């Protein structure tokens, strides 16, 4: 899949244990109701999922340091 918005795809290394460890207890932003939110909740139980209504809101908080990823 070629997209700037792809968080992960099947077979992607992001779901490896080391990546989960790096995200442990981090505040990770996602657009509410998105597939990315479902994936984070299903596979990254140790992250703090922070939902946003729009990608622009997510990017603003990321830039301001209010979320980690």
PDB file of N, CA, C and O in Angstrom:
ATOM      1  N   UNK A   1       0.853  -1.172   0.000  1.00  0.00           N
ATOM      2  CA  UNK A   1       0.000   0.000   0.000  1.00  0.00           C
ATOM      3  C   UNK A   1       0.895   1.229   0.000  1.00  0.00           C
ATOM      4  O   UNK A   1       1.816   1.321   0.792  1.00  0.00           O
ATOM      5  N   UNK A   2       0.599   2.170  -0.877  1.00  0.00           N
ATOM      6  CA  UNK A   2       1.379   3.401  -0.950  1.00  0.00           C
ATOM      7  C   UNK A   2       0.486   4.565  -0.552  1.00  0.00           C
ATOM      8  O   UNK A   2      -0.375   4.960  -1.306  1.00  0.00           O
ATOM      9  N   UNK A   3       0.715   5.072   0.641  1.00  0.00           N
ATOM     10  CA  UNK A   3      -0.062   6.196   1.127  1.00  0.00           C
ATOM     11  C   UNK A   3       0.668   6.836   2.297  1.00  0.00           C
ATOM     12  O   UNK A   3       1.256   6.141   3.119  1.00  0.00           O
ATOM     13  N   UNK A   4       0.593   8.132   2.387  1.00  0.00           N
ATOM     14  CA  UNK A   4       1.208   8.826   3.511  1.00  0.00           C
ATOM     15  C   UNK A   4       0.441   8.570   4.802  1.00  0.00           C
ATOM     16  O   UNK A   4       0.948   8.788   5.883  1.00  0.00           O
ATOM     17  N   UNK A   5      -0.794   8.082   4.690  1.00  0.00           N
ATOM     18  CA  UNK A   5      -1.621   7.868   5.864  1.00  0.00           C
ATOM     19  C   UNK A   5      -1.589   6.433   6.371  1.00  0.00           C
ATOM     20  O   UNK A   5      -2.289   6.107   7.307  1.00  0.00           O
ATOM     21  N   UNK A   6      -0.802   5.570   5.764  1.00  0.00           N
ATOM     22  CA  UNK A   6      -0.757   4.176   6.191  1.00  0.00           C
ATOM     23  C   UNK A   6       0.023   4.070   7.491  1.00  0.00           C
ATOM     24  O   UNK A   6       1.175   4.471   7.561  1.00  0.00           O
ATOM     25  N   UNK A   7      -0.615   3.546   8.504  1.00  0.00           N
ATOM     26  CA  UNK A   7       0.061   3.319   9.782  1.00  0.00           C
ATOM     27  C   UNK A   7       0.735   1.961   9.762  1.00  0.00           C
ATOM     28  O   UNK A   7       1.840   1.810  10.228  1.00  0.00           O
ATOM     29  N   UNK A   8       0.040   0.989   9.230  1.00  0.00           N
ATOM     30  CA  UNK A   8       0.560  -0.369   9.232  1.00  0.00           C
ATOM     31  C   UNK A   8      -0.162  -1.170   8.161  1.00  0.00           C
ATOM     32  O   UNK A   8      -1.265  -0.842   7.773  1.00  0.00           O
ATOM     33  N   UNK A   9       0.494  -2.181   7.697  1.00  0.00           N
ATOM     34  CA  UNK A   9      -0.131  -3.100   6.753  1.00  0.00           C
ATOM     35  C   UNK A   9       0.282  -4.506   7.135  1.00  0.00           C
ATOM     36  O   UNK A   9       1.237  -4.700   7.879  1.00  0.00           O
ATOM     37  N   UNK A  10      -0.441  -5.482   6.648  1.00  0.00           N
ATOM     38  CA  UNK A  10      -0.150  -6.863   6.990  1.00  0.00           C
ATOM     39  C   UNK A  10       1.304  -7.194   6.658  1.00  0.00           C
ATOM     40  O   UNK A  10       1.804  -6.861   5.594  1.00  0.00           O
ATOM     41  N   UNK A  11       1.973  -7.824   7.601  1.00  0.00           N
ATOM     42  CA  UNK A  11       3.370  -8.179   7.410  1.00  0.00           C
ATOM     43  C   UNK A  11       4.339  -7.067   7.743  1.00  0.00           C
ATOM     44  O   UNK A  11       5.542  -7.231   7.680  1.00  0.00           O
ATOM     45  N   UNK A  12       3.829  -5.925   8.118  1.00  0.00           N
ATOM     46  CA  UNK A  12       4.653  -4.760   8.453  1.00  0.00           C
ATOM     47  C   UNK A  12       5.373  -5.004   9.774  1.00  0.00           C
ATOM     48  O   UNK A  12       4.845  -5.632  10.682  1.00  0.00           O
ATOM     49  N   UNK A  13       6.572  -4.493   9.901  1.00  0.00           N
ATOM     50  CA  UNK A  13       7.364  -4.713  11.111  1.00  0.00           C
ATOM     51  C   UNK A  13       6.864  -3.913  12.312  1.00  0.00           C
ATOM     52  O   UNK A  13       7.311  -4.146  13.421  1.00  0.00           O
ATOM     53  N   UNK A  14       5.943  -2.977  12.120  1.00  0.00           N
ATOM     54  CA  UNK A  14       5.498  -2.130  13.230  1.00  0.00           C
ATOM     55  C   UNK A  14       4.884  -2.945  14.359  1.00  0.00           C
ATOM     56  O   UNK A  14       4.929  -2.552  15.500  1.00  0.00           O
ATOM     57  N   UNK A  15       4.311  -4.109  14.055  1.00  0.00           N
ATOM     58  CA  UNK A  15       3.661  -4.882  15.105  1.00  0.00           C
ATOM     59  C   UNK A  15       4.624  -5.825  15.819  1.00  0.00           C
ATOM     60  O   UNK A  15       4.225  -6.597  16.655  1.00  0.00           O
ATOM     61  N   UNK A  16       5.888  -5.764  15.513  1.00  0.00           N
ATOM     62  CA  UNK A  16       6.877  -6.562  16.237  1.00  0.00           C
ATOM     63  C   UNK A  16       6.925  -6.132  17.693  1.00  0.00           C
ATOM     64  O   UNK A  16       6.634  -4.995  18.031  1.00  0.00           O
ATOM     65  N   UNK A  17       7.340  -7.044  18.536  1.00  0.00           N
ATOM     66  CA  UNK A  17       7.384  -6.783  19.970  1.00  0.00           C
ATOM     67  C   UNK A  17       8.190  -5.531  20.294  1.00  0.00           C
ATOM     68  O   UNK A  17       7.791  -4.722  21.122  1.00  0.00           O
ATOM     69  N   UNK A  18       9.315  -5.332  19.638  1.00  0.00           N
ATOM     70  CA  UNK A  18      10.143  -4.165  19.956  1.00  0.00           C
ATOM     71  C   UNK A  18       9.408  -2.854  19.694  1.00  0.00           C
ATOM     72  O   UNK A  18       9.575  -1.896  20.444  1.00  0.00           O
ATOM     73  N   UNK A  19       8.593  -2.807  18.661  1.00  0.00           N
ATOM     74  CA  UNK A  19       7.820  -1.595  18.384  1.00  0.00           C
ATOM     75  C   UNK A  19       6.756  -1.388  19.448  1.00  0.00           C
ATOM     76  O   UNK A  19       6.506  -0.262  19.876  1.00  0.00           O
ATOM     77  N   UNK A  20       6.134  -2.478  19.873  1.00  0.00           N
ATOM     78  CA  UNK A  20       5.146  -2.363  20.945  1.00  0.00           C
ATOM     79  C   UNK A  20       5.813  -1.842  22.211  1.00  0.00           C
ATOM     80  O   UNK A  20       5.247  -1.013  22.919  1.00  0.00           O
ATOM     81  N   UNK A  21       7.015  -2.315  22.476  1.00  0.00           N
ATOM     82  CA  UNK A  21       7.745  -1.849  23.658  1.00  0.00           C
ATOM     83  C   UNK A  21       8.063  -0.357  23.553  1.00  0.00           C
ATOM     84  O   UNK A  21       7.977   0.369  24.532  1.00  0.00           O
ATOM     85  N   UNK A  22       8.439   0.098  22.374  1.00  0.00           N
ATOM     86  CA  UNK A  22       8.771   1.516  22.183  1.00  0.00           C
ATOM     87  C   UNK A  22       7.549   2.406  22.374  1.00  0.00           C
ATOM     88  O   UNK A  22       7.678   3.559  22.785  1.00  0.00           O
ATOM     89  N   UNK A  23       6.364   1.882  22.060  1.00  0.00           N
ATOM     90  CA  UNK A  23       5.141   2.673  22.203  1.00  0.00           C
ATOM     91  C   UNK A  23       4.484   2.524  23.573  1.00  0.00           C
ATOM     92  O   UNK A  23       3.533   3.229  23.877  1.00  0.00           O
ATOM     93  N   UNK A  24       5.006   1.639  24.408  1.00  0.00           N
ATOM     94  CA  UNK A  24       4.406   1.377  25.726  1.00  0.00           C
ATOM     95  C   UNK A  24       4.219   2.681  26.496  1.00  0.00           C
ATOM     96  O   UNK A  24       5.139   3.487  26.616  1.00  0.00           O
ATOM     97  N   UNK A  25       2.995   2.884  26.954  1.00  0.00           N
ATOM     98  CA  UNK A  25       2.610   4.046  27.774  1.00  0.00           C
ATOM     99  C   UNK A  25       2.696   5.382  27.039  1.00  0.00           C
ATOM    100  O   UNK A  25       2.576   6.430  27.668  1.00  0.00           O
ATOM    101  N   UNK A  26       2.912   5.364  25.750  1.00  0.00           N
ATOM    102  CA  UNK A  26       2.950   6.609  24.977  1.00  0.00           C
ATOM    103  C   UNK A  26       1.533   7.028  24.621  1.00  0.00           C
ATOM    104  O   UNK A  26       0.623   6.215  24.479  1.00  0.00           O
ATOM    105  N   UNK A  27       1.348   8.321  24.456  1.00  0.00           N
ATOM    106  CA  UNK A  27       0.068   8.870  23.997  1.00  0.00           C
ATOM    107  C   UNK A  27       0.111   8.901  22.470  1.00  0.00           C
ATOM    108  O   UNK A  27       0.898   9.645  21.897  1.00  0.00           O
ATOM    109  N   UNK A  28      -0.734   8.077  21.851  1.00  0.00           N
ATOM    110  CA  UNK A  28      -0.730   7.929  20.398  1.00  0.00           C
ATOM    111  C   UNK A  28      -2.050   8.457  19.842  1.00  0.00           C
ATOM    112  O   UNK A  28      -3.132   7.993  20.221  1.00  0.00           O
ATOM    113  N   UNK A  29      -1.953   9.412  18.944  1.00  0.00           N
ATOM    114  CA  UNK A  29      -3.140  10.023  18.363  1.00  0.00           C
ATOM    115  C   UNK A  29      -3.640   9.296  17.136  1.00  0.00           C
ATOM    116  O   UNK A  29      -2.847   8.822  16.321  1.00  0.00           O
ATOM    117  N   UNK A  30      -4.958   9.197  17.033  1.00  0.00           N
ATOM    118  CA  UNK A  30      -5.615   8.606  15.867  1.00  0.00           C
ATOM    119  C   UNK A  30      -6.927   9.337  15.617  1.00  0.00           C
ATOM    120  O   UNK A  30      -7.484   9.956  16.521  1.00  0.00           O
ATOM    121  N   UNK A  31      -7.404   9.246  14.384  1.00  0.00           N
ATOM    122  CA  UNK A  31      -8.710   9.809  14.063  1.00  0.00           C
ATOM    123  C   UNK A  31      -9.773   8.861  14.620  1.00  0.00           C
ATOM    124  O   UNK A  31      -9.702   7.641  14.410  1.00  0.00           O
ATOM    125  N   UNK A  32     -10.719   9.415  15.355  1.00  0.00           N
ATOM    126  CA  UNK A  32     -11.769   8.620  15.997  1.00  0.00           C
ATOM    127  C   UNK A  32     -12.543   7.802  14.975  1.00  0.00           C
ATOM    128  O   UNK A  32     -12.891   8.295  13.903  1.00  0.00           O
ATOM    129  N   UNK A  33     -12.776   6.533  15.312  1.00  0.00           N
ATOM    130  CA  UNK A  33     -13.562   5.650  14.458  1.00  0.00           C
ATOM    131  C   UNK A  33     -12.813   5.073  13.279  1.00  0.00           C
ATOM    132  O   UNK A  33     -13.385   4.356  12.467  1.00  0.00           O
ATOM    133  N   UNK A  34     -11.514   5.354  13.185  1.00  0.00           N
ATOM    134  CA  UNK A  34     -10.730   4.891  12.036  1.00  0.00           C
ATOM    135  C   UNK A  34     -10.222   3.467  12.247  1.00  0.00           C
ATOM    136  O   UNK A  34     -10.230   2.928  13.353  1.00  0.00           O
ATOM    137  N   UNK A  35      -9.764   2.862  11.169  1.00  0.00           N
ATOM    138  CA  UNK A  35      -9.144   1.544  11.248  1.00  0.00           C
ATOM    139  C   UNK A  35      -7.888   1.600  12.111  1.00  0.00           C
ATOM    140  O   UNK A  35      -7.554   0.635  12.802  1.00  0.00           O
ATOM    141  N   UNK A  36      -7.194   2.736  12.098  1.00  0.00           N
ATOM    142  CA  UNK A  36      -5.991   2.888  12.926  1.00  0.00           C
ATOM    143  C   UNK A  36      -6.345   2.840  14.410  1.00  0.00           C
ATOM    144  O   UNK A  36      -5.613   2.253  15.208  1.00  0.00           O
ATOM    145  N   UNK A  37      -7.465   3.439  14.772  1.00  0.00           N
ATOM    146  CA  UNK A  37      -7.882   3.368  16.174  1.00  0.00           C
ATOM    147  C   UNK A  37      -8.155   1.918  16.568  1.00  0.00           C
ATOM    148  O   UNK A  37      -7.696   1.454  17.624  1.00  0.00           O
ATOM    149  N   UNK A  38      -8.868   1.195  15.730  1.00  0.00           N
ATOM    150  CA  UNK A  38      -9.171  -0.208  16.026  1.00  0.00           C
ATOM    151  C   UNK A  38      -7.886  -1.025  16.153  1.00  0.00           C
ATOM    152  O   UNK A  38      -7.737  -1.824  17.073  1.00  0.00           O
ATOM    153  N   UNK A  39      -6.950  -0.813  15.235  1.00  0.00           N
ATOM    154  CA  UNK A  39      -5.698  -1.564  15.275  1.00  0.00           C
ATOM    155  C   UNK A  39      -4.913  -1.269  16.558  1.00  0.00           C
ATOM    156  O   UNK A  39      -4.413  -2.180  17.205  1.00  0.00           O
ATOM    157  N   UNK A  40      -4.825  -0.001  16.928  1.00  0.00           N
ATOM    158  CA  UNK A  40      -4.114   0.350  18.157  1.00  0.00           C
ATOM    159  C   UNK A  40      -4.752  -0.302  19.373  1.00  0.00           C
ATOM    160  O   UNK A  40      -4.062  -0.852  20.226  1.00  0.00           O
ATOM    161  N   UNK A  41      -6.057  -0.244  19.434  1.00  0.00           N
ATOM    162  CA  UNK A  41      -6.755  -0.832  20.588  1.00  0.00           C
ATOM    163  C   UNK A  41      -6.620  -2.351  20.608  1.00  0.00           C
ATOM    164  O   UNK A  41      -6.511  -2.952  21.673  1.00  0.00           O
ATOM    165  N   UNK A  42      -6.605  -2.978  19.429  1.00  0.00           N
ATOM    166  CA  UNK A  42      -6.519  -4.439  19.340  1.00  0.00           C
ATOM    167  C   UNK A  42      -5.111  -4.975  19.572  1.00  0.00           C
ATOM    168  O   UNK A  42      -4.937  -6.032  20.174  1.00  0.00           O
ATOM    169  N   UNK A  43      -4.093  -4.283  19.079  1.00  0.00           N
ATOM    170  CA  UNK A  43      -2.736  -4.819  19.082  1.00  0.00           C
ATOM    171  C   UNK A  43      -1.750  -4.089  19.992  1.00  0.00           C
ATOM    172  O   UNK A  43      -0.657  -4.576  20.230  1.00  0.00           O
ATOM    173  N   UNK A  44      -2.114  -2.915  20.459  1.00  0.00           N
ATOM    174  CA  UNK A  44      -1.199  -2.113  21.280  1.00  0.00           C
ATOM    175  C   UNK A  44      -1.901  -1.717  22.580  1.00  0.00           C
ATOM    176  O   UNK A  44      -2.126  -0.537  22.849  1.00  0.00           O
ATOM    177  N   UNK A  45      -2.207  -2.709  23.389  1.00  0.00           N
ATOM    178  CA  UNK A  45      -2.981  -2.481  24.611  1.00  0.00           C
ATOM    179  C   UNK A  45      -2.285  -1.557  25.607  1.00  0.00           C
ATOM    180  O   UNK A  45      -2.938  -0.971  26.465  1.00  0.00           O
ATOM    181  N   UNK A  46      -0.981  -1.405  25.502  1.00  0.00           N
ATOM    182  CA  UNK A  46      -0.252  -0.596  26.481  1.00  0.00           C
ATOM    183  C   UNK A  46      -0.147   0.878  26.102  1.00  0.00           C
ATOM    184  O   UNK A  46       0.361   1.671  26.886  1.00  0.00           O
ATOM    185  N   UNK A  47      -0.613   1.260  24.905  1.00  0.00           N
ATOM    186  CA  UNK A  47      -0.550   2.671  24.527  1.00  0.00           C
ATOM    187  C   UNK A  47      -1.781   3.400  25.049  1.00  0.00           C
ATOM    188  O   UNK A  47      -2.827   2.799  25.303  1.00  0.00           O
ATOM    189  N   UNK A  48      -1.643   4.683  25.205  1.00  0.00           N
ATOM    190  CA  UNK A  48      -2.765   5.541  25.562  1.00  0.00           C
ATOM    191  C   UNK A  48      -3.323   6.120  24.269  1.00  0.00           C
ATOM    192  O   UNK A  48      -2.712   7.007  23.669  1.00  0.00           O
ATOM    193  N   UNK A  49      -4.436   5.586  23.808  1.00  0.00           N
ATOM    194  CA  UNK A  49      -5.041   6.031  22.559  1.00  0.00           C
ATOM    195  C   UNK A  49      -5.752   7.362  22.799  1.00  0.00           C
ATOM    196  O   UNK A  49      -6.590   7.482  23.687  1.00  0.00           O
ATOM    197  N   UNK A  50      -5.383   8.354  22.001  1.00  0.00           N
ATOM    198  CA  UNK A  50      -5.997   9.677  22.077  1.00  0.00           C
ATOM    199  C   UNK A  50      -6.692   9.909  20.739  1.00  0.00           C
ATOM    200  O   UNK A  50      -6.041   9.925  19.696  1.00  0.00           O
ATOM    201  N   UNK A  51      -8.014  10.065  20.764  1.00  0.00           N
ATOM    202  CA  UNK A  51      -8.753  10.213  19.517  1.00  0.00           C
ATOM    203  C   UNK A  51      -9.003  11.678  19.180  1.00  0.00           C
ATOM    204  O   UNK A  51      -9.116  12.527  20.067  1.00  0.00           O
ATOM    205  N   UNK A  52      -9.070  11.933  17.882  1.00  0.00           N
ATOM    206  CA  UNK A  52      -9.300  13.274  17.349  1.00  0.00           C
ATOM    207  C   UNK A  52     -10.395  13.218  16.296  1.00  0.00           C
ATOM    208  O   UNK A  52     -10.543  12.213  15.609  1.00  0.00           O
ATOM    209  N   UNK A  53     -11.123  14.312  16.167  1.00  0.00           N
ATOM    210  CA  UNK A  53     -12.185  14.382  15.166  1.00  0.00           C
ATOM    211  C   UNK A  53     -11.629  14.516  13.754  1.00  0.00           C
ATOM    212  O   UNK A  53     -12.237  14.024  12.807  1.00  0.00           O
ATOM    213  N   UNK A  54     -10.498  15.186  13.608  1.00  0.00           N
ATOM    214  CA  UNK A  54      -9.927  15.414  12.280  1.00  0.00           C
ATOM    215  C   UNK A  54      -8.419  15.172  12.302  1.00  0.00           C
ATOM    216  O   UNK A  54      -7.776  15.333  13.352  1.00  0.00           O
ATOM    217  N   UNK A  55      -7.852  14.826  11.149  1.00  0.00           N
ATOM    218  CA  UNK A  55      -6.393  14.689  11.079  1.00  0.00           C
ATOM    219  C   UNK A  55      -5.679  16.000  11.428  1.00  0.00           C
ATOM    220  O   UNK A  55      -4.614  15.982  12.050  1.00  0.00           O
ATOM    221  N   UNK A  56      -6.273  17.108  11.069  1.00  0.00           N
ATOM    222  CA  UNK A  56      -5.655  18.404  11.351  1.00  0.00           C
ATOM    223  C   UNK A  56      -5.510  18.642  12.856  1.00  0.00           C
ATOM    224  O   UNK A  56      -4.481  19.164  13.316  1.00  0.00           O
ATOM    225  N   UNK A  57      -6.537  18.236  13.620  1.00  0.00           N
ATOM    226  CA  UNK A  57      -6.457  18.362  15.081  1.00  0.00           C
ATOM    227  C   UNK A  57      -5.356  17.466  15.635  1.00  0.00           C
ATOM    228  O   UNK A  57      -4.601  17.871  16.525  1.00  0.00           O
ATOM    229  N   UNK A  58      -5.262  16.249  15.107  1.00  0.00           N
ATOM    230  CA  UNK A  58      -4.222  15.313  15.523  1.00  0.00           C
ATOM    231  C   UNK A  58      -2.846  15.907  15.258  1.00  0.00           C
ATOM    232  O   UNK A  58      -1.989  15.935  16.142  1.00  0.00           O
ATOM    233  N   UNK A  59      -2.626  16.404  14.046  1.00  0.00           N
ATOM    234  CA  UNK A  59      -1.312  16.950  13.682  1.00  0.00           C
ATOM    235  C   UNK A  59      -0.963  18.173  14.519  1.00  0.00           C
ATOM    236  O   UNK A  59       0.198  18.376  14.883  1.00  0.00           O
ATOM    237  N   UNK A  60      -1.961  18.991  14.845  1.00  0.00           N
ATOM    238  CA  UNK A  60      -1.711  20.178  15.676  1.00  0.00           C
ATOM    239  C   UNK A  60      -1.233  19.776  17.065  1.00  0.00           C
ATOM    240  O   UNK A  60      -0.276  20.359  17.595  1.00  0.00           O
ATOM    241  N   UNK A  61      -1.878  18.763  17.663  1.00  0.00           N
ATOM    242  CA  UNK A  61      -1.450  18.318  18.992  1.00  0.00           C
ATOM    243  C   UNK A  61      -0.102  17.611  18.942  1.00  0.00           C
ATOM    244  O   UNK A  61       0.694  17.726  19.874  1.00  0.00           O
ATOM    245  N   UNK A  62       0.172  16.897  17.865  1.00  0.00           N
ATOM    246  CA  UNK A  62       1.482  16.263  17.714  1.00  0.00           C
ATOM    247  C   UNK A  62       2.563  17.329  17.632  1.00  0.00           C
ATOM    248  O   UNK A  62       3.590  17.254  18.325  1.00  0.00           O
ATOM    249  N   UNK A  63       2.330  18.331  16.831  1.00  0.00           N
ATOM    250  CA  UNK A  63       3.290  19.423  16.672  1.00  0.00           C
ATOM    251  C   UNK A  63       3.502  20.177  17.983  1.00  0.00           C
ATOM    252  O   UNK A  63       4.619  20.594  18.299  1.00  0.00           O
ATOM    253  N   UNK A  64       2.432  20.306  18.772  1.00  0.00           N
ATOM    254  CA  UNK A  64       2.507  21.026  20.045  1.00  0.00           C
ATOM    255  C   UNK A  64       3.072  20.153  21.172  1.00  0.00           C
ATOM    256  O   UNK A  64       3.261  20.640  22.286  1.00  0.00           O
ATOM    257  N   UNK A  65       3.332  18.879  20.882  1.00  0.00           N
ATOM    258  CA  UNK A  65       3.904  17.987  21.886  1.00  0.00           C
ATOM    259  C   UNK A  65       2.896  17.439  22.881  1.00  0.00           C
ATOM    260  O   UNK A  65       3.264  16.916  23.923  1.00  0.00           O
ATOM    261  N   UNK A  66       1.607  17.540  22.557  1.00  0.00           N
ATOM    262  CA  UNK A  66       0.564  17.042  23.460  1.00  0.00           C
ATOM    263  C   UNK A  66       0.372  15.532  23.362  1.00  0.00           C
ATOM    264  O   UNK A  66      -0.219  14.934  24.254  1.00  0.00           O
ATOM    265  N   UNK A  67       0.831  14.944  22.247  1.00  0.00           N
ATOM    266  CA  UNK A  67       0.827  13.488  22.084  1.00  0.00           C
ATOM    267  C   UNK A  67       2.221  13.086  21.626  1.00  0.00           C
ATOM    268  O   UNK A  67       2.984  13.912  21.114  1.00  0.00           O
ATOM    269  N   UNK A  68       2.546  11.806  21.806  1.00  0.00           N
ATOM    270  CA  UNK A  68       3.893  11.307  21.472  1.00  0.00           C
ATOM    271  C   UNK A  68       4.020  10.822  20.040  1.00  0.00           C
ATOM    272  O   UNK A  68       5.090  10.858  19.449  1.00  0.00           O
ATOM    273  N   UNK A  69       2.926  10.329  19.496  1.00  0.00           N
ATOM    274  CA  UNK A  69       2.977   9.753  18.135  1.00  0.00           C
ATOM    275  C   UNK A  69       1.612   9.832  17.497  1.00  0.00           C
ATOM    276  O   UNK A  69       0.626   9.992  18.166  1.00  0.00           O
TER     277      UNK A  69
END
